[in-house]
Coordinates of C-alpha atoms and ligand atoms in Angstrom, one line a residue:
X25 CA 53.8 84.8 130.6
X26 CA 54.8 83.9 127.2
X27 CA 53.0 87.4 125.9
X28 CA 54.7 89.5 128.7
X29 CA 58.0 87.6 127.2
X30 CA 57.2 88.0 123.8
X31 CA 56.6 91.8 124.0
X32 CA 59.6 92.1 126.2
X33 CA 61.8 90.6 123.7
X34 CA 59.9 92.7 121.1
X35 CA 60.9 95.8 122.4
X36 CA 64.3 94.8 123.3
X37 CA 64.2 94.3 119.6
X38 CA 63.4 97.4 118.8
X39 CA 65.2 99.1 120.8
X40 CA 68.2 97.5 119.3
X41 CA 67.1 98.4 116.2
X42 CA 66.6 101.6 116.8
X43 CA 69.7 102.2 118.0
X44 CA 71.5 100.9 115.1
X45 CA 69.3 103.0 112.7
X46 CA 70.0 106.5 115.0
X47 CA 74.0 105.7 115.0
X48 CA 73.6 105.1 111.4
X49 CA 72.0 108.1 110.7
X50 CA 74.2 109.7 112.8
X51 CA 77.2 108.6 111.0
X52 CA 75.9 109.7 107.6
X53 CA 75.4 112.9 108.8
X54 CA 78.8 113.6 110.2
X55 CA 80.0 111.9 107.3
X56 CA 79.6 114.7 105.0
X57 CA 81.9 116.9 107.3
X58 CA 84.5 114.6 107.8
X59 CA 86.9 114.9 104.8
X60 CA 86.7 119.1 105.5
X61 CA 87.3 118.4 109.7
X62 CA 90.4 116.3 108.6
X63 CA 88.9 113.2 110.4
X64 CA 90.2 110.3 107.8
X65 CA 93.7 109.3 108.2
X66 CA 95.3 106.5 106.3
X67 CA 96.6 103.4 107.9
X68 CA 99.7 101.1 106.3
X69 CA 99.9 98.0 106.9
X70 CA 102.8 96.3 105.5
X71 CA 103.0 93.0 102.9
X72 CA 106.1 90.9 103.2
X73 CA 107.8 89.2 100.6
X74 CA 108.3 85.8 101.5
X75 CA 111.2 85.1 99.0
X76 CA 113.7 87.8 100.2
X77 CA 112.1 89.3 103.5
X78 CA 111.6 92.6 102.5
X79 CA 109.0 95.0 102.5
X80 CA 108.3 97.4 99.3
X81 CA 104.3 97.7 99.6
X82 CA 101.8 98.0 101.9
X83 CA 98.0 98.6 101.7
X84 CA 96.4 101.5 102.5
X85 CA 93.6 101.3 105.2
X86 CA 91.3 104.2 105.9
X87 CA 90.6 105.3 109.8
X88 CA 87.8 107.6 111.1
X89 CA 88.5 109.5 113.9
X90 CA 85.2 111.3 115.0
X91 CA 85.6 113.9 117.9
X92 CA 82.4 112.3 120.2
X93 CA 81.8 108.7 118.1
X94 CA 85.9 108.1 118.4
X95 CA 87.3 105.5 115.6
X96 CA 84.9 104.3 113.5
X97 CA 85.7 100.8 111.7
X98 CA 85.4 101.4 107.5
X99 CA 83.4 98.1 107.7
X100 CA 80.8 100.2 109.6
X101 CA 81.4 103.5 107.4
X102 CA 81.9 102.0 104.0
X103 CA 78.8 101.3 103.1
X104 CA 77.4 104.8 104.5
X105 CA 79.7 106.5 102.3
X106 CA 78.4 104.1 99.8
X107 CA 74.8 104.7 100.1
X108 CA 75.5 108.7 100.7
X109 CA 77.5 109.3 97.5
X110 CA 80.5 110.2 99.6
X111 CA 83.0 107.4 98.6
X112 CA 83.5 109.1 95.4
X113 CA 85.1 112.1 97.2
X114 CA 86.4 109.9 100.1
X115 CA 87.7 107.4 97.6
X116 CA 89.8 110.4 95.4
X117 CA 91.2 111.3 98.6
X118 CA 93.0 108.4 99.6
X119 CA 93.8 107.6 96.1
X120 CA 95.9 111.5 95.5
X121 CA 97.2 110.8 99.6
X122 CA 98.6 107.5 98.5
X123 CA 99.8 108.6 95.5
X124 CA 102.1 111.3 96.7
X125 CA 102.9 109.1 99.9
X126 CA 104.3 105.9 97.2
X127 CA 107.0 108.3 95.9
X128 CA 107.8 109.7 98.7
X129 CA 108.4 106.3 100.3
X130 CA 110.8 105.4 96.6
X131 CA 113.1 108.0 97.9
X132 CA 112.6 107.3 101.5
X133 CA 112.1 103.4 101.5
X134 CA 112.8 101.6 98.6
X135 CA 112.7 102.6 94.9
X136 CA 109.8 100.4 93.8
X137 CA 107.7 100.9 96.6
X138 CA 103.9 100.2 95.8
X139 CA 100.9 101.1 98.3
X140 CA 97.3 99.4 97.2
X141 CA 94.2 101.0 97.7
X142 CA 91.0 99.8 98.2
X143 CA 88.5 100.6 95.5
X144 CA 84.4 100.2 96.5
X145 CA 82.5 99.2 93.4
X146 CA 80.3 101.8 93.6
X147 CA 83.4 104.2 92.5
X148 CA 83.1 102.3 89.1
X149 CA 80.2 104.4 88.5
X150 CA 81.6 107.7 88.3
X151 CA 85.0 107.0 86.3
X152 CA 85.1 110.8 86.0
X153 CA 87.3 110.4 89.1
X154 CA 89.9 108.3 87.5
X155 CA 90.5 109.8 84.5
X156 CA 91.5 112.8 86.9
X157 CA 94.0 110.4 88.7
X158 CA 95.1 109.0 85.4
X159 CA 96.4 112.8 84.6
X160 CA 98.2 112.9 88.0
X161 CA 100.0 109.7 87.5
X162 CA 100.9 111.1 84.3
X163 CA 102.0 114.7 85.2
X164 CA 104.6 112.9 87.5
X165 CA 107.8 111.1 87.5
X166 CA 108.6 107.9 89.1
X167 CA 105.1 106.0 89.2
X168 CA 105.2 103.2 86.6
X169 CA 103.7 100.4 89.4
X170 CA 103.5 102.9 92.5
X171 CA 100.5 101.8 93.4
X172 CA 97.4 98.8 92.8
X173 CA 94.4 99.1 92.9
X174 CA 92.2 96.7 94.9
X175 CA 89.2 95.4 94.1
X176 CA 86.5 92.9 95.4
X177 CA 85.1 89.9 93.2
X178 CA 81.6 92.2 92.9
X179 CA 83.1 94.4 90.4
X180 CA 83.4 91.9 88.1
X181 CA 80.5 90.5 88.9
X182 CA 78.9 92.7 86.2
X183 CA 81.8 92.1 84.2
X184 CA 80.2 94.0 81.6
X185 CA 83.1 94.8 78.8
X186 CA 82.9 98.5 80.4
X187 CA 84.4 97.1 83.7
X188 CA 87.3 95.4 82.0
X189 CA 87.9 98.4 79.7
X190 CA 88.0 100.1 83.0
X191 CA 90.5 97.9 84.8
X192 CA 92.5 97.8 81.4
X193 CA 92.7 101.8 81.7
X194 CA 94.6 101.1 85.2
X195 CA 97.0 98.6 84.0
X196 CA 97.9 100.8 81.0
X197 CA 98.3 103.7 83.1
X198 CA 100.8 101.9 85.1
X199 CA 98.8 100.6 87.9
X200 CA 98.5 97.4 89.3
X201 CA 95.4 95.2 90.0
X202 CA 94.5 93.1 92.7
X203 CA 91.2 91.0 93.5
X204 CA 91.0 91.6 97.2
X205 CA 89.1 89.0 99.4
X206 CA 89.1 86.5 96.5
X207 CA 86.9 83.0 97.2
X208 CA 84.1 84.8 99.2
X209 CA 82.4 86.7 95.9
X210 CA 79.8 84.9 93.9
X211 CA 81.6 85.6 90.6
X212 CA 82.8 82.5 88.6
X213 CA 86.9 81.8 87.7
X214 CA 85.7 82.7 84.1
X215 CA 86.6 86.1 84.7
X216 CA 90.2 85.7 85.2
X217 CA 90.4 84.6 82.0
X218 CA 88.9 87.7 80.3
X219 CA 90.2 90.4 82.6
X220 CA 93.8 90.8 83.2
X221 CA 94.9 91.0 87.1
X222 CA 98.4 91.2 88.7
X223 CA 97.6 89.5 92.2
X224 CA 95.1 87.3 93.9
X225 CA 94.3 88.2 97.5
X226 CA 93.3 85.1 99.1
X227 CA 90.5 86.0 102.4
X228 CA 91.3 85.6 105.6
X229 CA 88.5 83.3 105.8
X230 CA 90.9 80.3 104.6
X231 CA 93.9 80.9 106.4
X232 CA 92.7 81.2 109.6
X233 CA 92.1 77.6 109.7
X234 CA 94.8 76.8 107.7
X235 CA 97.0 75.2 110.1
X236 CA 94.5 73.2 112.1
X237 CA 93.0 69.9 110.0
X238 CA 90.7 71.3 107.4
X239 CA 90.0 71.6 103.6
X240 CA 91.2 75.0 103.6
X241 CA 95.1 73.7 103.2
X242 CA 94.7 71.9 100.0
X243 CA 92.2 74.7 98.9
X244 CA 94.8 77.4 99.2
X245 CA 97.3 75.2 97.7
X246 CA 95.4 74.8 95.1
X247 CA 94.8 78.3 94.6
X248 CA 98.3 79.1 94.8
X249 CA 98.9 76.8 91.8
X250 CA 96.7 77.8 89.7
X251 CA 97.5 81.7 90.0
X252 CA 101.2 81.0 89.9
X253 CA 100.3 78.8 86.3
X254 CA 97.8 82.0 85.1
X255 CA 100.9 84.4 86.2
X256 CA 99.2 85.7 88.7
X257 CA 101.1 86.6 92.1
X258 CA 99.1 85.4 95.8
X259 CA 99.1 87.4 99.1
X260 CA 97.4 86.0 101.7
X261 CA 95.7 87.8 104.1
X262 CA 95.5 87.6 107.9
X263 CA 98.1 86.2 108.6
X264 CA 98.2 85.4 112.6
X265 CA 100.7 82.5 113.3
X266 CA 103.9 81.4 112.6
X267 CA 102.5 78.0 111.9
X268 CA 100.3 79.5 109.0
X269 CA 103.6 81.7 107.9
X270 CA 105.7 78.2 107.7
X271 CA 102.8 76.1 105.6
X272 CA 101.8 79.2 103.3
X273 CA 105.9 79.5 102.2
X274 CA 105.8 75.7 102.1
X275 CA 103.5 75.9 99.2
X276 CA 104.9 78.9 97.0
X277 CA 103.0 82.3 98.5
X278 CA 104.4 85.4 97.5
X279 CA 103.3 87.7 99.7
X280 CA 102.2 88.0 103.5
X281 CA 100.2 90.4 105.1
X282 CA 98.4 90.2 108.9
X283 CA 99.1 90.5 112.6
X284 CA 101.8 88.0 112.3
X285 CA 103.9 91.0 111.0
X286 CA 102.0 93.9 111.8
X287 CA 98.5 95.6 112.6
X288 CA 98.0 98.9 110.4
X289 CA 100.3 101.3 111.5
X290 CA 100.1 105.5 111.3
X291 CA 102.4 107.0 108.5
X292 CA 104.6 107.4 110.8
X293 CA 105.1 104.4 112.7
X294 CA 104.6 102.2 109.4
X295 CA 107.7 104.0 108.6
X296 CA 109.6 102.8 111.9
X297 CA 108.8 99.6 111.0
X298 CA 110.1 99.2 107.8
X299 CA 113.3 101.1 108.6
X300 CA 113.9 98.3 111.7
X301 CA 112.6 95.4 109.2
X302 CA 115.6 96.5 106.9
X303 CA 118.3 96.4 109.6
X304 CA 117.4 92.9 109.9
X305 CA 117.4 91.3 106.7
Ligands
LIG13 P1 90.3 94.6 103.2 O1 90.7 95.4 102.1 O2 90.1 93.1 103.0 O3 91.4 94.9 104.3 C1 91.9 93.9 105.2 C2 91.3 94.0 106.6 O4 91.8 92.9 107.4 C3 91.7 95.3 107.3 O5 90.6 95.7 108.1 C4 92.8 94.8 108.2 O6 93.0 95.7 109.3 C5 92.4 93.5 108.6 N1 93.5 92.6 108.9 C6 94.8 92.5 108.4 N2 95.5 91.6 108.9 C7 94.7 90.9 109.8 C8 94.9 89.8 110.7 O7 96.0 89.2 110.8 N3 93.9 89.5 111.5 C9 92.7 90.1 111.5 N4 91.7 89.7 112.3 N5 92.4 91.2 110.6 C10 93.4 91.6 109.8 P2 90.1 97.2 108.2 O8 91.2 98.1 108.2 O9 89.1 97.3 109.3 O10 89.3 97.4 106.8 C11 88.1 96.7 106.6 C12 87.7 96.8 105.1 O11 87.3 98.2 104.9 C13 88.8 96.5 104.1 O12 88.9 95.1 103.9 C14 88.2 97.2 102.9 O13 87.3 96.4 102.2 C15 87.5 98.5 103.5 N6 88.4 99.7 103.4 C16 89.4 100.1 104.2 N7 90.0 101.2 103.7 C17 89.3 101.5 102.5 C18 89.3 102.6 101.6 O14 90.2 103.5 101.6 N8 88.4 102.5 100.5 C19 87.5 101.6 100.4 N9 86.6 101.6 99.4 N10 87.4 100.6 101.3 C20 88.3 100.5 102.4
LIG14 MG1 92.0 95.3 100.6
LIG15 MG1 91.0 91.8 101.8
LIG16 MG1 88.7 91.5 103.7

């Protein structure tokens, strides 16, 4: 019996497995055709300022829309693009979309509009790319803080001096920085002392629970405080309640981003959205 079980459950295992390692081939597959078939679109979703109520920036979030697999999350195609070599390409296409999208919305929106894109740390490997969008920013009028660059705790994990030279390039080319998902990395504070950010993206992770009776609270204030003393300005991220909203201004946030607000919304709608958030502050 326990045999018959334990092979069932072994192939049942396998199975799973195996279907997991065919949608992942799949994927990388279709992967390479996906920036030529148009598939990507770009998501907004929009950050609010807590102090005045208004919205100038939002973050960019990258959507695949396959014709048989349908949307694909970019937790799940990420790390394929990763692995494949594709982020580079995929990664330089949301950066020149967002770029041109940031002054449009100055005119459209507001004049210092900023959109933040997600950088993977593999693209720190091929800074070829960047100087590229260095150039752009530089052929153009209007971009001085147009957009931020986000980037995880892993980067500077390695924080050899080439990362922070890196990073510096950004800043001095009139880009913002941002650590995205900050408490979850492995990294050490240390590095916010040698590298230069503009904001600290605190992980969903902590405010979820914020509200409720936990060690997140005093965590987050905590972390507020110390950003606010290093200059630093905080956005917290999944934001779902208004009872996390009140306790997060309670304690000095800057910025709010999550459902509370608004899910990532097409160009279009994000749009809509802003232009009706305006009529009402
Ligand atoms: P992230 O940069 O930390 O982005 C925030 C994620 O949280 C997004 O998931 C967003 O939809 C989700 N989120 C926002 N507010 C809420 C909320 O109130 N509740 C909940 N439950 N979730 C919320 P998404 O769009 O699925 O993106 C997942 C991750 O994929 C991103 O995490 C980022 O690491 C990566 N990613 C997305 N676009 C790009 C891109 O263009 N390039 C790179 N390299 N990575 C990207
Ligand atoms: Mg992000
Ligand atoms: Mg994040
Ligand atoms: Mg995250």
């Amino acid at each position: 019996q326990a045999k018959k079980l334990g092979r069932n459950q072994y192939s049942f295992y396998t199975q799973e497995m195996q279907y997991v390692a065919n949608r992942r081939t799949e994927q990388k597959r279709e992967l390479r055709n996906a920036l030529l078939n148009h598939e990507f679109e770009i998501y907004f979703q929009p950050l609010v300022n807590l102090r005045t109520g208004i919205v100038t920036k939002a973050e960019a979030l990258i959507r695949w829309r396959h014709a048989s697999m349908g949307m694909v999350s970019p937790a799940e195609f990420i790390p394929l693009a990763e692995d494949a070599g594709l982020i580079h390409e995929i990664g330089s296409w949301v950066f020149i979309e967002c770029l041109d999208q940031a002054l449009k919305w100055r005119s459209q929106l507001h004049p210092d509009f900023q959109i933040s894109v997600n950088l993977s740390p593999v693209q720190f490997k091929h800074t070829a790319y960047f100087e590229r969008w260095f150039n752009l920013i530089a052929s153009a009028a209007n971009t001085h803080n147009c957009l931020c660059v986000e980037i995880t705790e892993g980067v500077l994990l390695d924080a050899s001096a080439k990362t922070a030279q890196q990073l510096l390039r950004f800043r001095e080319a009139g880009i913002e920085v941002a650590i995205d998902d900050f408490g979850t990395g492995y990294s050490s504070l240390a590095y916010i002392k040698r590298i230069e950010v503009d904001y600290l993206k605190i992980d969903r992770s902590f405010i979820t629970n914020i509200a409720a009776e936990s060690t997140d609270y005093p965590l987050v204030e905590a972390i507020i405080m110390m950003a606010h003393k290093l200059g630093l300005k905080v956005v917290a991220e999944g934001v779902e309640t208004e009872a996390q909203l009140a306790l997060l201004d309670s304690i000095g946030c800057d910025y709010i981003q999550g459902y509370y607000y608004a899910k990532p919304l097409p160009r279009a709608e994000f749009e809509a959205w802003v232009l009706a958030q305006q009529q009402q502050v």
